[in-house]
mmCIF file of C-alpha atoms and ligand atoms in Angstrom:
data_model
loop_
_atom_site.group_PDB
_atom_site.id
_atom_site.type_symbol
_atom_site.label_atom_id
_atom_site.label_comp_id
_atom_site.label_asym_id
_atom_site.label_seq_id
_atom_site.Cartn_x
_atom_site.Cartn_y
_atom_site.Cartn_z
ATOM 1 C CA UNK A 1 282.080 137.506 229.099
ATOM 2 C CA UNK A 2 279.761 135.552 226.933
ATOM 3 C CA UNK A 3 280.805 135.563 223.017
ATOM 4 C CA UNK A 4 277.372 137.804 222.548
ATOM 5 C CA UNK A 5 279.218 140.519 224.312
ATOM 6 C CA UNK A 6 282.695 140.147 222.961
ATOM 7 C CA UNK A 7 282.244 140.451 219.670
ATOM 8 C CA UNK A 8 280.939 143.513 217.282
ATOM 9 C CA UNK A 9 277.234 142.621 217.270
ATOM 10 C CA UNK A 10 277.022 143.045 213.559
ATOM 11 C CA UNK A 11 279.767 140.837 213.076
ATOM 12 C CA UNK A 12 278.623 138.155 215.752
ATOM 13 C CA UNK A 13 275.346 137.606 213.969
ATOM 14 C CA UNK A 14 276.749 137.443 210.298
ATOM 15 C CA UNK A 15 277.015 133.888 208.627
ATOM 16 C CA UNK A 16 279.796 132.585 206.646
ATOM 17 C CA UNK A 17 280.463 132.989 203.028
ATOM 18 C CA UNK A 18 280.474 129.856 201.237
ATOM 19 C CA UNK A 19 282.489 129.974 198.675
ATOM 20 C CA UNK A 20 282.923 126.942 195.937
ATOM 21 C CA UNK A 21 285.039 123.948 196.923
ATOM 22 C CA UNK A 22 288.382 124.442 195.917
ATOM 23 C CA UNK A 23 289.540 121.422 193.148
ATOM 24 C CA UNK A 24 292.385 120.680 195.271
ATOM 25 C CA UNK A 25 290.267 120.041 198.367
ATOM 26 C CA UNK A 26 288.228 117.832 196.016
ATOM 27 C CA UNK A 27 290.902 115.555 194.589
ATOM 28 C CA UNK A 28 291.982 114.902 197.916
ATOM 29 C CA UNK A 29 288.649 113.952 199.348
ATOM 30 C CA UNK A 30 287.528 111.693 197.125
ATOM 31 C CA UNK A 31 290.805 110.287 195.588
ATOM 32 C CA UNK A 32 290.132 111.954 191.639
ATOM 33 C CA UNK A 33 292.896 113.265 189.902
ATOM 34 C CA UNK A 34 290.664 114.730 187.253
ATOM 35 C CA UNK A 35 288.101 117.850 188.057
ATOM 36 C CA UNK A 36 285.743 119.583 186.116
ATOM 37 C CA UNK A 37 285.377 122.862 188.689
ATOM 38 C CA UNK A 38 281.918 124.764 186.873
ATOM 39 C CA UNK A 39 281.286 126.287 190.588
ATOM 40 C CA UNK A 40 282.751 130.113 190.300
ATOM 41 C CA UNK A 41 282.527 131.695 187.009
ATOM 42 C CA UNK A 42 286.017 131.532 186.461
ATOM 43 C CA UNK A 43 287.606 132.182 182.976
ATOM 44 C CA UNK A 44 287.611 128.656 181.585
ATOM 45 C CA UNK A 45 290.540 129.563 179.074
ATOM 46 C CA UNK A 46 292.827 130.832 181.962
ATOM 47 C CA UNK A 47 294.451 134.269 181.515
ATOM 48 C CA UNK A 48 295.243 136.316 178.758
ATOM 49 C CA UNK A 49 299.084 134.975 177.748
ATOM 50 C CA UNK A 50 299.819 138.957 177.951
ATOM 51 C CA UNK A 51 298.552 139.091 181.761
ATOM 52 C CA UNK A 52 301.430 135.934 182.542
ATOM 53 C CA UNK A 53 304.047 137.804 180.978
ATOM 54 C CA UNK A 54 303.441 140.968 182.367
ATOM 55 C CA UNK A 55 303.604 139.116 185.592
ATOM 56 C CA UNK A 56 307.051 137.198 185.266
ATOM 57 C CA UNK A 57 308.472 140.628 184.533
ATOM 58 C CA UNK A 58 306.648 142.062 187.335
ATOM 59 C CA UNK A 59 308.018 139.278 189.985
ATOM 60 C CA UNK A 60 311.212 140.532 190.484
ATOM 61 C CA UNK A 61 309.900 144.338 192.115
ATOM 62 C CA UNK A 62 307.722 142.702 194.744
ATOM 63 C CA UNK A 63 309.975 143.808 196.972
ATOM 64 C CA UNK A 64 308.732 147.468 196.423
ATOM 65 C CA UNK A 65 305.300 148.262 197.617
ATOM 66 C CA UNK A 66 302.880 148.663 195.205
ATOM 67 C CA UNK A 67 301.415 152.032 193.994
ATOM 68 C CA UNK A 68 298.499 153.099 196.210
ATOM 69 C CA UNK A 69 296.557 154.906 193.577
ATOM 70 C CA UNK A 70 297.187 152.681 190.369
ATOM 71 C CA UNK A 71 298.056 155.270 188.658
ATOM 72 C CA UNK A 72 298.468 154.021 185.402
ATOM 73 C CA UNK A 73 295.608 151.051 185.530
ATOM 74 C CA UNK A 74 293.277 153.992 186.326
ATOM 75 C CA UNK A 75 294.818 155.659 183.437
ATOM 76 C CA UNK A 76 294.369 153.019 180.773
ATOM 77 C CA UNK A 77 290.300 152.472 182.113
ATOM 78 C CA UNK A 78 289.707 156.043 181.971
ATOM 79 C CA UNK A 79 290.883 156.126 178.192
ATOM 80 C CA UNK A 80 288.902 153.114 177.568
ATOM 81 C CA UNK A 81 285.548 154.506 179.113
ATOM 82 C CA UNK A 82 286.556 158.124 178.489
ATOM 83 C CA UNK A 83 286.298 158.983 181.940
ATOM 84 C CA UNK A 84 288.720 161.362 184.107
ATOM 85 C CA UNK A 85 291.071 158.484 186.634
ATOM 86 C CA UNK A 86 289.330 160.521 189.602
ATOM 87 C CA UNK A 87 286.111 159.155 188.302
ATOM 88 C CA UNK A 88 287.586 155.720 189.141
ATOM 89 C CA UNK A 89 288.802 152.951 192.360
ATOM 90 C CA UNK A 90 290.842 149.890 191.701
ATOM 91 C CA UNK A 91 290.197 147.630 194.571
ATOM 92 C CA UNK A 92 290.847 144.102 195.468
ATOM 93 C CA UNK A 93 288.413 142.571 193.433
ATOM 94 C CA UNK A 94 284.860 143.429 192.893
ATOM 95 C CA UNK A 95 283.955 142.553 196.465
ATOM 96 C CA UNK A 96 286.338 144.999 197.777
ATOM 97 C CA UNK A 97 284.262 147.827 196.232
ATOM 98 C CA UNK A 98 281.033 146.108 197.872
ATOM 99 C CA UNK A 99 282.630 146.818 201.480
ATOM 100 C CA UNK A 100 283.747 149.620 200.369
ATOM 101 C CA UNK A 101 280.340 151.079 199.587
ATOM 102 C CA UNK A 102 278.616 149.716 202.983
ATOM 103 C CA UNK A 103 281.399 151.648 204.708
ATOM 104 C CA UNK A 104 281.312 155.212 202.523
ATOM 105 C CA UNK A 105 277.344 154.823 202.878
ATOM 106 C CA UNK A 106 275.546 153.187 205.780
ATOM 107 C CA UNK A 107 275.072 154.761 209.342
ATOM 108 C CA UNK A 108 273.270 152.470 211.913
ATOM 109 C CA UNK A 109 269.560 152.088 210.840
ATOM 110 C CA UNK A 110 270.174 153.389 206.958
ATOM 111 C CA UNK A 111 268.760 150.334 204.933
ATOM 112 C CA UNK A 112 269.796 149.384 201.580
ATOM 113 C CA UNK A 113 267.416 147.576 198.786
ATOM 114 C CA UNK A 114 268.226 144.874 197.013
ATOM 115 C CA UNK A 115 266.645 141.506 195.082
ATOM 116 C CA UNK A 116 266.679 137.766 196.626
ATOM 117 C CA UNK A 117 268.577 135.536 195.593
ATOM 118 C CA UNK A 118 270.927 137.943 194.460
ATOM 119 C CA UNK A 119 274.737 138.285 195.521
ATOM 120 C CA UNK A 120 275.171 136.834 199.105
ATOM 121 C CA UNK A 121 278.001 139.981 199.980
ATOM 122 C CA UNK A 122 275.346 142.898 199.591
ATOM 123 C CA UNK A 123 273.557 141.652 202.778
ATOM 124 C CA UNK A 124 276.764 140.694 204.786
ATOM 125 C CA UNK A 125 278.321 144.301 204.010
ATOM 126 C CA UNK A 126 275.417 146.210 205.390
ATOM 127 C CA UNK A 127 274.332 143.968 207.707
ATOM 128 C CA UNK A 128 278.366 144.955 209.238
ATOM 129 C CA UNK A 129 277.571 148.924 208.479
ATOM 130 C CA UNK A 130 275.184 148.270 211.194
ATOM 131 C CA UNK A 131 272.184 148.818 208.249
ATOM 132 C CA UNK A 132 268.951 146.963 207.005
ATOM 133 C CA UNK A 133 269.223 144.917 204.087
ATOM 134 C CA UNK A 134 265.594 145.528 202.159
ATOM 135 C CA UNK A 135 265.863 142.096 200.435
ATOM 136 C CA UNK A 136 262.731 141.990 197.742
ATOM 137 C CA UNK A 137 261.909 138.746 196.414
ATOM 138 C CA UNK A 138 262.263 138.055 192.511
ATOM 139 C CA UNK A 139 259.236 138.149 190.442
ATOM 140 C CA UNK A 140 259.469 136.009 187.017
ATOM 141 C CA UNK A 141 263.023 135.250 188.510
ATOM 142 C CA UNK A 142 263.904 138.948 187.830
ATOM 143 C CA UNK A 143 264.015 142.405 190.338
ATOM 144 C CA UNK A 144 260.816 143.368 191.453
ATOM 145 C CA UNK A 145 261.164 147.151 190.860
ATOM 146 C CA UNK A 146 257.778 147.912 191.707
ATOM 147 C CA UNK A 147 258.488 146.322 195.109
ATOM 148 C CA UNK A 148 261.628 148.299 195.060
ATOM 149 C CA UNK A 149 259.852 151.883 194.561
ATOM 150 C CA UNK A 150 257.527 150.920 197.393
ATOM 151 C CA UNK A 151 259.932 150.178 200.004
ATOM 152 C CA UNK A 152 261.849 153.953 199.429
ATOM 153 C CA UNK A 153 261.890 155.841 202.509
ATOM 154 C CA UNK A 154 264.150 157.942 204.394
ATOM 155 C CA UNK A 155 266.090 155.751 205.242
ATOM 156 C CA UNK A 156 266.815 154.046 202.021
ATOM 157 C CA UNK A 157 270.053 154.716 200.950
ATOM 158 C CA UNK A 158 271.710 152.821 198.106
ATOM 159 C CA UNK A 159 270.068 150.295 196.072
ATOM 160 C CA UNK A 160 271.675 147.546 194.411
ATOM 161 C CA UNK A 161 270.433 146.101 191.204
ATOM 162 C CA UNK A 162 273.174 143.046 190.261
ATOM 163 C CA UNK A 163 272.808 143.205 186.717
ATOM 164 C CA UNK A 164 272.883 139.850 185.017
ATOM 165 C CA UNK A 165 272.014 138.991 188.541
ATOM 166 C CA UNK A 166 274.010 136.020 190.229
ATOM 167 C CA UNK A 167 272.427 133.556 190.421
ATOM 168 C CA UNK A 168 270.517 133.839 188.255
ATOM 169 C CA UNK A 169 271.781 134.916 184.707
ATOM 170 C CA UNK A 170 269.156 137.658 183.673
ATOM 171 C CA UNK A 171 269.200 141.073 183.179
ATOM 172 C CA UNK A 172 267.621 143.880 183.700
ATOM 173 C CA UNK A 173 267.013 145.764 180.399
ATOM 174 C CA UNK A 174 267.656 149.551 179.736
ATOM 175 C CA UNK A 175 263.859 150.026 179.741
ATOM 176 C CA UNK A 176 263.559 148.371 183.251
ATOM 177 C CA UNK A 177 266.345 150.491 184.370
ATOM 178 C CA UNK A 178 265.041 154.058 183.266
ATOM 179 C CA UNK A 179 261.209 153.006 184.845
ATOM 180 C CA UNK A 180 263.131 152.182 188.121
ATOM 181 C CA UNK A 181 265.412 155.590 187.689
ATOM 182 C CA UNK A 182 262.840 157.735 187.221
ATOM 183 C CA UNK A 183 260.701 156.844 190.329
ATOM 184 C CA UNK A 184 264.007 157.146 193.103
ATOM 185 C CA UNK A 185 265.176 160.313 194.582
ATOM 186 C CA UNK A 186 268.311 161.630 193.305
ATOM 187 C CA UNK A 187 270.194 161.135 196.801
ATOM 188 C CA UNK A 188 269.662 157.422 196.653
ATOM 189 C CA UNK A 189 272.615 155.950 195.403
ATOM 190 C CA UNK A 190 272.135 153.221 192.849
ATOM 191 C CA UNK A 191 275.042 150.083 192.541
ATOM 192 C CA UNK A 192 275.154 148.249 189.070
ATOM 193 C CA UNK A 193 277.046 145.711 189.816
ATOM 194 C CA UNK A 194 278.332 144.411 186.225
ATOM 195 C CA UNK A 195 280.690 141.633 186.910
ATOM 196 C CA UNK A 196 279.590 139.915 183.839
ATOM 197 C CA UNK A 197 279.613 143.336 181.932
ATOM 198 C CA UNK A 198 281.478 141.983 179.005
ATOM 199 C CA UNK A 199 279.301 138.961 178.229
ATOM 200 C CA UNK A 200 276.023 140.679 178.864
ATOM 201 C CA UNK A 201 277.116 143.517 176.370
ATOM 202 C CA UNK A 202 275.962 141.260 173.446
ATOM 203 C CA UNK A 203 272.570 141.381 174.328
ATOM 204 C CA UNK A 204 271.289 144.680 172.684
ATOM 205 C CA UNK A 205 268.752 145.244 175.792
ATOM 206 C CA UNK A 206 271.417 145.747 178.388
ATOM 207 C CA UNK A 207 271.314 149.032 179.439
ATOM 208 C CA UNK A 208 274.299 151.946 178.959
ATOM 209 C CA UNK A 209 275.456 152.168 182.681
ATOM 210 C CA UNK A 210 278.271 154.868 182.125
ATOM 211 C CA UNK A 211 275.450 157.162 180.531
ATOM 212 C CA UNK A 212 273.407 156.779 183.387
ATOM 213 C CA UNK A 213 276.458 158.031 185.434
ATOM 214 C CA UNK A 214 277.073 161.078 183.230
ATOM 215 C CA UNK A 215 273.980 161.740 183.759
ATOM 216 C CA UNK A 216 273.417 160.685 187.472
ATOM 217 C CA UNK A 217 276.227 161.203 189.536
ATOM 218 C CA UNK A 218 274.903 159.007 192.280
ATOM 219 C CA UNK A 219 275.418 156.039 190.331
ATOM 220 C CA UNK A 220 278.407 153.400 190.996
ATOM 221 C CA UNK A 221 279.199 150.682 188.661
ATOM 222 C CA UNK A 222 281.113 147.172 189.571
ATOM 223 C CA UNK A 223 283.653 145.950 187.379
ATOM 224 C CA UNK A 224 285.958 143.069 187.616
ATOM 225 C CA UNK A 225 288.723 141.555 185.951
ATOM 226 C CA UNK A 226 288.229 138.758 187.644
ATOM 227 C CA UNK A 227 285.794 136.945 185.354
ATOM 228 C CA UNK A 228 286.333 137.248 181.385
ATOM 229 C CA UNK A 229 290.057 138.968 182.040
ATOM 230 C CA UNK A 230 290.504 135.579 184.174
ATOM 231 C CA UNK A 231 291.975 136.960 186.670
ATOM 232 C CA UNK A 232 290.288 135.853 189.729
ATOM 233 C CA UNK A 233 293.130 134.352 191.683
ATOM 234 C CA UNK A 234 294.959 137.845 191.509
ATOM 235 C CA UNK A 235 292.063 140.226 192.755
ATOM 236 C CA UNK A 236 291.199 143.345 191.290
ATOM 237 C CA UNK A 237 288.205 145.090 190.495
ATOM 238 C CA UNK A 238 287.527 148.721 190.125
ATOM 239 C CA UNK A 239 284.411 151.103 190.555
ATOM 240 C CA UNK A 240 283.254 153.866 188.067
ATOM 241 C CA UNK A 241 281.120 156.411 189.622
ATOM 242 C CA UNK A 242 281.278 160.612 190.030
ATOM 243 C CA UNK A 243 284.481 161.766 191.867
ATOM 244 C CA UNK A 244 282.954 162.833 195.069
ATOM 245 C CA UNK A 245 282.056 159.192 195.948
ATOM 246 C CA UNK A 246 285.732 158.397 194.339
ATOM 247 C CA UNK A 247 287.071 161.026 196.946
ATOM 248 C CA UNK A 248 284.624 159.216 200.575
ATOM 249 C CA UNK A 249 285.577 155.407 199.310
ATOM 250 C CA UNK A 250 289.545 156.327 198.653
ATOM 251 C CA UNK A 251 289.410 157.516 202.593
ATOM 252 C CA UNK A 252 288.430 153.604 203.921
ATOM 253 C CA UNK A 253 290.234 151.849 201.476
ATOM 254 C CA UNK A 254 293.012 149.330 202.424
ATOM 255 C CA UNK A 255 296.367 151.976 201.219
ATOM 256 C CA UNK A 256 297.779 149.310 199.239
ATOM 257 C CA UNK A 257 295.087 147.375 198.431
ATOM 258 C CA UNK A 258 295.802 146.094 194.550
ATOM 259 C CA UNK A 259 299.459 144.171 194.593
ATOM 260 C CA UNK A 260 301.909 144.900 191.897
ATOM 261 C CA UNK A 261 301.289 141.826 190.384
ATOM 262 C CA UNK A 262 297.627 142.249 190.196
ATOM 263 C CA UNK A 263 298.327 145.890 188.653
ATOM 264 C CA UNK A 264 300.553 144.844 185.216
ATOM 265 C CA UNK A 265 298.510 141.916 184.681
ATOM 266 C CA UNK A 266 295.308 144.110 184.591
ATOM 267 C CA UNK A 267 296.730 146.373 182.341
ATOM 268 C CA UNK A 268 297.575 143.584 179.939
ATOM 269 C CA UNK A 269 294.586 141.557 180.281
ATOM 270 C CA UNK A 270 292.995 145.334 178.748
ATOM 271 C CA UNK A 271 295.376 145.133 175.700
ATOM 272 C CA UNK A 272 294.060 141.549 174.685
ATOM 273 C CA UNK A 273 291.370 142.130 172.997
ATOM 274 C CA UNK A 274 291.482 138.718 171.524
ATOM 275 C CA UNK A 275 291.388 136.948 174.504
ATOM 276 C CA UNK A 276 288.415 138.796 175.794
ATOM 277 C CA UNK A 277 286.721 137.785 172.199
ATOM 278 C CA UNK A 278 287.615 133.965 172.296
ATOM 279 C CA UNK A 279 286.241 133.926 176.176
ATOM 280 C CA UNK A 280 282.895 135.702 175.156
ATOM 281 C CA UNK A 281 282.725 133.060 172.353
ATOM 282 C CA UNK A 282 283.528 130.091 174.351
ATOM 283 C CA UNK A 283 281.012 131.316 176.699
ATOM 284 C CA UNK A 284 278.108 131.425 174.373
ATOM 285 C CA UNK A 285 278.674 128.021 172.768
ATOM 286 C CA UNK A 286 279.348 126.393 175.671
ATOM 287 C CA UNK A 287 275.843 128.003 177.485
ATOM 288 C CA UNK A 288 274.260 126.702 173.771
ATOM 289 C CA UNK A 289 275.327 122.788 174.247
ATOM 290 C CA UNK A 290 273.867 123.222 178.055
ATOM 291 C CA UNK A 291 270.607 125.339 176.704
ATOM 292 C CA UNK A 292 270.111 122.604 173.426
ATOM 293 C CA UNK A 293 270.226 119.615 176.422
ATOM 294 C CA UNK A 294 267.863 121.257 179.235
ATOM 295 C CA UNK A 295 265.258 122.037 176.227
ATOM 296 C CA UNK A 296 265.626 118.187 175.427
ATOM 297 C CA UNK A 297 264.929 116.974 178.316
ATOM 298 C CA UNK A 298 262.216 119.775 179.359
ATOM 299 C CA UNK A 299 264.632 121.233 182.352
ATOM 300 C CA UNK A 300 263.343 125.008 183.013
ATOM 301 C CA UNK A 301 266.226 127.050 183.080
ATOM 302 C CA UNK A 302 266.543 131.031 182.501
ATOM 303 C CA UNK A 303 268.257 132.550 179.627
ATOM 304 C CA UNK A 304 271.743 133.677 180.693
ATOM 305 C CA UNK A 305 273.419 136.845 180.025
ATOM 306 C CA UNK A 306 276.539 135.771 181.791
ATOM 307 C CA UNK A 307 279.174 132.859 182.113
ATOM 308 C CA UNK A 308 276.631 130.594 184.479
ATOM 309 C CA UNK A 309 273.130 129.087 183.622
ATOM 310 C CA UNK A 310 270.475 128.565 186.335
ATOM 311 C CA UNK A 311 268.425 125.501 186.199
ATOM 312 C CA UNK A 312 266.034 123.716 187.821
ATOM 313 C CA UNK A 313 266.693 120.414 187.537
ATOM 314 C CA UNK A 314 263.440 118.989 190.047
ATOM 315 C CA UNK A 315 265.839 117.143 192.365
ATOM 316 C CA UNK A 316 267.303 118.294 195.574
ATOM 317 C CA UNK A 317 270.386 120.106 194.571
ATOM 318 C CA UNK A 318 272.494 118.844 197.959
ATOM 319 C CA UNK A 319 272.175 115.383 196.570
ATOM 320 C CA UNK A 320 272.702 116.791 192.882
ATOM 321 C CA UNK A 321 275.850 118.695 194.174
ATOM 322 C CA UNK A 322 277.195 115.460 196.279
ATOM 323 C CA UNK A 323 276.654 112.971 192.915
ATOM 324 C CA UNK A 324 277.962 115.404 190.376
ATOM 325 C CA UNK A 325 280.976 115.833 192.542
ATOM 326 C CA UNK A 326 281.774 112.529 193.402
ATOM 327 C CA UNK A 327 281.980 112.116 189.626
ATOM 328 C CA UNK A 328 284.468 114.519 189.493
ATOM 329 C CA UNK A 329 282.321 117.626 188.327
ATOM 330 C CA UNK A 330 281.450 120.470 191.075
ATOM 331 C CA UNK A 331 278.644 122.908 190.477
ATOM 332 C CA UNK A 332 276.526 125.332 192.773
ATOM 333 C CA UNK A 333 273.688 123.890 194.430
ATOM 334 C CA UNK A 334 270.674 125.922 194.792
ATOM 335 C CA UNK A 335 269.517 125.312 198.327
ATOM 336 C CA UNK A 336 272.590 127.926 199.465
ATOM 337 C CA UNK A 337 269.643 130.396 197.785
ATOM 338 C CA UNK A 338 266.556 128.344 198.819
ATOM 339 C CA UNK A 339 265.960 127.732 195.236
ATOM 340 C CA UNK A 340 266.683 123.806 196.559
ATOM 341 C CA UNK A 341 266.180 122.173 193.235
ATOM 342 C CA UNK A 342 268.157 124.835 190.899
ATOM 343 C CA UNK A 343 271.822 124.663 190.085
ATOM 344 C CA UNK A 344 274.448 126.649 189.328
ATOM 345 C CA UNK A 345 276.702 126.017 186.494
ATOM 346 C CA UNK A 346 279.854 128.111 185.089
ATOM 347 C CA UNK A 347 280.351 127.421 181.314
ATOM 348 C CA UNK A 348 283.710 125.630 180.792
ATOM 349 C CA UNK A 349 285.747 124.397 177.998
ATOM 350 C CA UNK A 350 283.452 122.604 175.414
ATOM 351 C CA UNK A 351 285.038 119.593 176.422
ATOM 352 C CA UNK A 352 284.380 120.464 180.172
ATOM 353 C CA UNK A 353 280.572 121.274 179.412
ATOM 354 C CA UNK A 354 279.796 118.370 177.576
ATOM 355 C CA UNK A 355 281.794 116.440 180.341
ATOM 356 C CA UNK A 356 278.782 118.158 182.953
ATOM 357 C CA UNK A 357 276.084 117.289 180.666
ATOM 358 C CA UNK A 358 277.083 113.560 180.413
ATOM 359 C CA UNK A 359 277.186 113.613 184.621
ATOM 360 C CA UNK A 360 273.955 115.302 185.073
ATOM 361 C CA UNK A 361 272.674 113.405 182.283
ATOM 362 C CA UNK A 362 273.491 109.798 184.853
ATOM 363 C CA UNK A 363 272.106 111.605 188.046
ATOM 364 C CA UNK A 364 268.853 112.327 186.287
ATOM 365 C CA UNK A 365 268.458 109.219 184.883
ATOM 366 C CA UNK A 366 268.869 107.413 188.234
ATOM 367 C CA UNK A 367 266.465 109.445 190.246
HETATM 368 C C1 PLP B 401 282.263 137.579 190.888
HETATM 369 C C2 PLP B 401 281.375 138.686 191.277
HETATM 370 C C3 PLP B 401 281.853 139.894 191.803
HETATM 371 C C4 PLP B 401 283.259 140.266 192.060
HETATM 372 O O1 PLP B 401 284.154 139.276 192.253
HETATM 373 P P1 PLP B 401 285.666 139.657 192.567
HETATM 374 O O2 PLP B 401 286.384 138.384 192.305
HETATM 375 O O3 PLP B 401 285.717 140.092 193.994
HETATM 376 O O4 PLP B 401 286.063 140.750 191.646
HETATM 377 C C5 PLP B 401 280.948 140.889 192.093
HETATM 378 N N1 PLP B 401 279.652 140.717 191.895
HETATM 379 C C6 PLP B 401 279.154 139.586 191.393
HETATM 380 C C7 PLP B 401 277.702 139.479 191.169
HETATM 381 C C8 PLP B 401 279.991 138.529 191.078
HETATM 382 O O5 PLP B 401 279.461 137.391 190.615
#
């Protein structure tokens, strides 16, 4: 039997994820001992101090499975969005949910609308379901919802609108939103995925998700703890949408899918306010030293919303990525969205960012 009929066919025909080069991986490769990792929107700050305590405590009961339903997590997030808990699904991470909604939603042939370049896991997840992807280029580097409305048919099932969108940075605004809600059928099901939710929040445009739920009950909403709570290493996300979808998506879940660990340190990270604060902050100065040196230098780049900034920096990014890393600094190189002479850059510590702008600052200068 060739490999073409072994495998799933969905499966056979899906490519890799590539995720960011781990720093360890890094150090060893090219002999630094020193790494400024701007690659995966991590929390630059680390985790809240209350997330590592919870934790220790937590590390003696691993023996004991965890709870299935996270109870209390879904608990504290309903209080905080004033939601019921059956309005809400931890998972294991953000990209749990994704999978999660490809496997609740798509039959063989159902197709599923989305932007491009947008997030890479979209396409993989329905591609598996056996479904289209409907991938709609950006226009202005936002969603095209014009081209969006167009391409509704029967078959259309959920749309996703990644909101800031990765890569990118942007966001669609509450006006944007409402045009694009009001011209889809009510049995579409529409994904904001809001990974960056807490950053984006300080723009004034971003629209009110949870009201759109309240009112729309085929809405689902993204979450994750795994970028301002810092969190990523841990894995846990959670969904809010109506309790009917709760009730499909809880049938295909992995039982125990969010570890004990993962659990106390979620709750915590939701107590510390402060740390949430002193992240957004960091975030915005840091994107303000990186904004303050592309306008210098005339680099277009789009206004972020989130804890990256897209530019174009009119090289080819697989050289930019190899030069910036082997001086020490790894970002995300465009090409792995055919945007081949954009980059990807997380904010970091001050320190970290200005450490970035001094390396780009020598690649540039030697092109
Ligand atoms: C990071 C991210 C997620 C979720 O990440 P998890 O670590 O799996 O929680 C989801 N969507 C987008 C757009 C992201 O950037």
């Amino acid at each position: 039997m060739n490999s073409n009929d072994l495998f799933k066919k969905e499966v056979h025909s899906l490519k890799r994820y590539v995720p960011g080069k781990p720093i360890e991986e890094v150090k060893k490769e090219l002999g630094l001992d020193e790494i400024t990792k701007l690659a995966s929107n991590e929390n630059p700050l680390g985790p809240s101090k209350k997330a590592v305590a919870a934790i220790r405590n937590e590390a003696e009961n691993i023996h004991i499975y965890p709870d299935s339903l996270a109870a209390a997590l879904r608990e504290d997030l309903a209080k905080k969005y004033d939601l019921s808990p059956d309005e809400i699904l931890v998972s294991n991470g953000g990209e749990e949910i994704i999978k999660l909604i490809a496997q609740t939603f798509i039959n063989p042939g159902d197709e599923a609308i989305m932007a491009t370049p947008t997030f890479g896991l979209y396409t993989t997840n329905v591609l598996h379901m056996g479904g289209t992807p409907i991938q709609i280029p950006l226009k202005n580097y936002k969603h095209d919802f014009e081209a969006f409305i167009e391409k509704i048919n029967d078959r259309t099932k959920l749309i996703f609108v990644c909101n800031p969108n990765n890569p990118v940075g942007n966001i669609m605004t509450q006006d944007e939103i409402h045009h694009l809600l009001k011209n889809i059928p009510e049995d579409v099901v529409i994904v904001f995925d809001e990974a960056y939710y807490e950053y984006a929040i300080k723009n004034p445009q971003y629209p009110n998700s949870l009201k759109i739920l309240k009112e729309r009950p085929n809405t689902i909403i993204i979450r994750t703890f795994s970028k301002v709570a810092g969190l990523a290493g841990l894995r846990t996300g959670y969904t809010l949408t109506s309790s009917k979808i709760i009730n499909e998506m809880s049938k295909v879940k992995n039982v125990f899918n969010v570890n004990r660990l993962a659990q106390v340190a979620a709750r915590a990270s939701l107590q510390d306010e402060e740390h949430i604060h002193n992240t957004v902050s960091l975030n915005y100065e840091s994107l303000g030293l990186m904004e303050k040196y592309f306008e210098e230098n005339h680099l277009e780049y789009i206004k972020s919303n989130a804890n990256f900034v897209f530019v174009n920096i009119n090289m080819d990014s697989k050289v930019a990525f190899q030069e910036l890393m082997a001086k020490g600094v790894i970002i995300r190189p465009g090409y792995l969205w055919n945007m081949d002479s954009w980059i990807r850059i997380s904010t970091g510590t001050l320190e970290q960012t200005e450490n970035f702008l001094c390396k780009l600052d020598e690649v540039l200068k030697l092109e």
